[in-house]
Coordinates of C-alpha atoms in Angstrom, one line a residue:
X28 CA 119.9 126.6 84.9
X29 CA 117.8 123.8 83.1
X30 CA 115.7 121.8 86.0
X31 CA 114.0 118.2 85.4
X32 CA 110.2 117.5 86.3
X33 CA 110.5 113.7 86.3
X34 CA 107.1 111.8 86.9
X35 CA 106.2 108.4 87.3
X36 CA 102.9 107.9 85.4
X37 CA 99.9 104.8 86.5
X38 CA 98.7 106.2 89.3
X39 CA 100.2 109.6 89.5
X40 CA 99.2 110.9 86.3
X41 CA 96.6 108.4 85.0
X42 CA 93.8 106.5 87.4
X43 CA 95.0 103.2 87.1
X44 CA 96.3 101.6 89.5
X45 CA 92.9 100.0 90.6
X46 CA 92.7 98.7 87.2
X47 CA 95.9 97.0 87.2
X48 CA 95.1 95.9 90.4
X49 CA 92.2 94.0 89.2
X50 CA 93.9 92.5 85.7
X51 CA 96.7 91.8 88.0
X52 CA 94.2 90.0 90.1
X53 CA 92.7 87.8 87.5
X54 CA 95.7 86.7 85.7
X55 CA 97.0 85.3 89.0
X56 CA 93.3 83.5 89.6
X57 CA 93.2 82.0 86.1
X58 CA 97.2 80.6 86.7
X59 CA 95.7 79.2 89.9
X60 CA 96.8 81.4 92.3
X61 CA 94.9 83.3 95.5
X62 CA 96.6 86.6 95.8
X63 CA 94.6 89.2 98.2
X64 CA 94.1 92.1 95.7
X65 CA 95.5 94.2 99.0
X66 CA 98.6 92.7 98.4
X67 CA 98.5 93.5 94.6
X68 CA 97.7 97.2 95.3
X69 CA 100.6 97.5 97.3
X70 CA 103.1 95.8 94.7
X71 CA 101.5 97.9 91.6
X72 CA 104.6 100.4 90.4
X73 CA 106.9 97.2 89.8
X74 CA 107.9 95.7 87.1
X75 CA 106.1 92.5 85.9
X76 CA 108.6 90.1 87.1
X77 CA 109.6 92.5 90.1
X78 CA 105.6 92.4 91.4
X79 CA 105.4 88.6 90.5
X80 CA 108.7 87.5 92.3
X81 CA 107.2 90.0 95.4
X82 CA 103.6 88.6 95.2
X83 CA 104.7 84.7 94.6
X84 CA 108.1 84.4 96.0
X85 CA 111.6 83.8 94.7
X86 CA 110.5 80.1 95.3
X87 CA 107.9 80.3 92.3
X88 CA 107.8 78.5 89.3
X89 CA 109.1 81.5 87.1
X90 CA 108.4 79.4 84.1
X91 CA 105.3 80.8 84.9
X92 CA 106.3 84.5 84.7
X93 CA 105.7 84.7 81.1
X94 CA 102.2 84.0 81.0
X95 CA 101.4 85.6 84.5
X96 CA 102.9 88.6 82.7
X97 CA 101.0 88.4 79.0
X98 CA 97.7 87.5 81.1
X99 CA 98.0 90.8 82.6
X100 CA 98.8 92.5 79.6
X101 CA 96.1 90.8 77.3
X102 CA 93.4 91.8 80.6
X103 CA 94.9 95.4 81.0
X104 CA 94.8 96.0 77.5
X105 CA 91.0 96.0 77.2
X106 CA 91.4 99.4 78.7
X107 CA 94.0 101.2 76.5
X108 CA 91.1 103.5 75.1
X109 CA 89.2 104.5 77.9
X110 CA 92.3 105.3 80.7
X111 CA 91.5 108.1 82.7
X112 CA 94.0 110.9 83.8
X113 CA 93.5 112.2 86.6
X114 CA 92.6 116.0 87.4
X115 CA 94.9 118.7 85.8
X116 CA 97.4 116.2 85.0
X117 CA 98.2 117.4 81.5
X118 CA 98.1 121.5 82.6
X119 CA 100.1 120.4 85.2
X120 CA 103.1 119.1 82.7
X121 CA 102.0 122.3 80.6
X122 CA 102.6 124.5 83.4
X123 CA 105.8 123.1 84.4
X124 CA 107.6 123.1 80.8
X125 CA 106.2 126.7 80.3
X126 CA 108.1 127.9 83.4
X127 CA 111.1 125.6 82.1
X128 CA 111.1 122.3 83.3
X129 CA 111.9 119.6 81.8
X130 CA 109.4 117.2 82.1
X131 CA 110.4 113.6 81.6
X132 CA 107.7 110.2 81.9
X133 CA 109.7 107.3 84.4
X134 CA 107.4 104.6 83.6
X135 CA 107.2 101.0 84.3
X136 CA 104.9 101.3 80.9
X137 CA 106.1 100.3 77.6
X138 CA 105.0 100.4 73.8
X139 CA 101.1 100.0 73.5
X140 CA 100.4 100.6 76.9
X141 CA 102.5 104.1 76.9
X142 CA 101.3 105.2 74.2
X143 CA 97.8 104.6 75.5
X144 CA 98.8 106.6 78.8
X145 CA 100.1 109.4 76.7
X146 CA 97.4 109.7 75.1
X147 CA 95.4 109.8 78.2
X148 CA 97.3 112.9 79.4
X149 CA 97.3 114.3 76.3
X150 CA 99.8 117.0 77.0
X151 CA 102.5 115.6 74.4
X152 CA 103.8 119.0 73.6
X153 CA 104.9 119.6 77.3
X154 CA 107.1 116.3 77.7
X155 CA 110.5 116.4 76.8
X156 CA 111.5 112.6 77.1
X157 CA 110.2 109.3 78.1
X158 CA 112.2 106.9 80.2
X159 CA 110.4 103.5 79.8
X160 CA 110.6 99.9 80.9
X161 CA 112.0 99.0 78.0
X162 CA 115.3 101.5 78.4
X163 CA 116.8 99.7 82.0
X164 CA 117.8 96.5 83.1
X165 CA 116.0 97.0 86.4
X166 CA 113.0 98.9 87.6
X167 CA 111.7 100.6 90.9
X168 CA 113.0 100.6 93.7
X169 CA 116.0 100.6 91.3
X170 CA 117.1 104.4 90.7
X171 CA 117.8 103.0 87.2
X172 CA 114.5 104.7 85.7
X173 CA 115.1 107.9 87.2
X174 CA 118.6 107.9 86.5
X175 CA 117.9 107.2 83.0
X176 CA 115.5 110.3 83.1
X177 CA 118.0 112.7 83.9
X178 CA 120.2 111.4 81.2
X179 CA 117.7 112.2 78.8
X180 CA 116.8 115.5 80.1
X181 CA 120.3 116.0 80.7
X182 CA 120.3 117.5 84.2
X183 CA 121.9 116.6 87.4
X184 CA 120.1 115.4 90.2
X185 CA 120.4 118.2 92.5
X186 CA 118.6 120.3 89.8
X187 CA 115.5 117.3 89.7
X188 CA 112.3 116.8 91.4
X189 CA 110.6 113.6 91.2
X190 CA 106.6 112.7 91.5
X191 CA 105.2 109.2 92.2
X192 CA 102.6 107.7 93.9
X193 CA 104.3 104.8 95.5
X194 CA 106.7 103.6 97.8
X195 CA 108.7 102.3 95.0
X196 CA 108.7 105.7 93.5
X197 CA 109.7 107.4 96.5
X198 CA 113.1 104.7 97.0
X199 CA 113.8 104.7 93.1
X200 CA 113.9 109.1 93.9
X201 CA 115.6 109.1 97.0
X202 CA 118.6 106.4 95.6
X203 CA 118.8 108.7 92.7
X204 CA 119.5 111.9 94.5
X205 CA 116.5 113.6 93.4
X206 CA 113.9 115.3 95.7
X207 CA 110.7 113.3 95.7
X208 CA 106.9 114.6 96.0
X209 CA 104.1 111.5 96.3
X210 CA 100.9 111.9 95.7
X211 CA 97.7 110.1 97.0
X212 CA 95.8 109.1 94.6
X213 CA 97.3 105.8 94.0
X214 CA 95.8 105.0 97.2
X215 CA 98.7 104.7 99.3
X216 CA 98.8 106.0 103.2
X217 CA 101.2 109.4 103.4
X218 CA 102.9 108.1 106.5
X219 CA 103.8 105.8 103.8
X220 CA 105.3 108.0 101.0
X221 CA 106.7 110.0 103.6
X222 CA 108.4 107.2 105.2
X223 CA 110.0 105.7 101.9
X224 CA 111.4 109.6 101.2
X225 CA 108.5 111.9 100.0
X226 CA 109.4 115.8 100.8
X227 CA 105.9 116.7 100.3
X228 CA 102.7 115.2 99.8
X229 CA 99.6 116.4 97.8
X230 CA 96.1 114.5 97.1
X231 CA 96.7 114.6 92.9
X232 CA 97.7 116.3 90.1
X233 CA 95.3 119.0 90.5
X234 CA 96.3 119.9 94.0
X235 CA 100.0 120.3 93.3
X236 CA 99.1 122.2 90.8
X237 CA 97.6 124.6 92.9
X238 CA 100.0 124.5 95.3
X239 CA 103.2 124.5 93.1
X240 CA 104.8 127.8 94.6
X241 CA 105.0 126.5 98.2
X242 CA 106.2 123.0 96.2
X243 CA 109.4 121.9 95.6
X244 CA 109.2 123.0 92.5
X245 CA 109.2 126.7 93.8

């Protein structure tokens, strides 16, 4: 029976969720706003106007949005060629669609940007489908994204496993059905993952990969 390997990407895949954290950061500084870059790092994994809204309030001036939004974008961008992935994440897609995965992206991440975190992975050959911002109407917590992800891979949640590295992932997983594995290099506490829905924790990439029979991806 076919099985889906849905992963979020910033953070679980590719180091970057400091570095949104930081153009995130900036962009609200240079609109005139103090935001704690603690309180940014704990919104990263929602959508623009999602982490906006969370960060400024539904009281904001959401005329705003748009240029909160392309600051970020414009600051982030500087980036696109030089984004890290993190250890073994592309042999760990590899090793998933060679034992018959599926492996589908559920990313926040659109156009440019994606193709810059694909790139970063580099394991192209090894991912079925890509479920991007651009595909829902709403993001994580939303099971939209992951739902969408099984449409494209075309297998029912029961059959999916889902990796993120936030709490937003872990909610998005849980309200989709889909059994949901964090990992810790987004730099989020596991009492944390665990609490929004994680079944298992690892530190990155690299050490599910080593520890993929005992996973539950076994």
């Amino acid at each position: 029976m076919e099985r889906a390997a849905v992963f979020d990407v910033d953070g679980t895949l590719v180091d970057t969720n400091h570095l949104h954290v930081t153009t995130w950061w900036e962009a609200f500084r240079q609109a005139g706003h103090r935001v704690p870059m603690h309180a940014v790092h704990r919104a990263v994994g929602l959508a623009s106007t999602d982490l906006i809204g969370h960060l400024l309030g539904e009281d904001r001036d959401t005329d705003q949005d748009a240029r909160l939004s392309a600051a970020h974008k414009a600051l982030y961008g500087q980036y696109f060629d030089r984004l890290p992935a993190l250890p073994d994440a592309g042999e760990l897609l590899r090793r998933l669609a060679g034992e018959g995965w599926k492996v589908v992206l559920a990313t926040s991440a659109g156009g440019a940007e994606l193709s810059a975190l694909r790139q970063a992975i580099d394991a192209d050959d090894a991912i079925h489908a890509t479920a991007s911002a651009d595909d829902v109407a709403a993001g994580k917590p939303a099971p939209e994204p992951v739902e969408h992800a099984l449409e494209l891979a075309g297998v029912p949640a029961e059959r999916a496993v889902f990796v993120g590295d936030t709490v937003w992932d872990m909610r998005a997983g849980s309200r989709a059905g889909v059994r949901c594995v964090g990992v810790l290099c987004g730099g989020l506490p596991r009492a944390d993952l665990e609490e929004a829905g994680a079944d298992a924790v690892y530190a990155d990439p690299a050490d599910l990969l080593a520890s993929l029979k005992e996973s539950p991806f076994a």
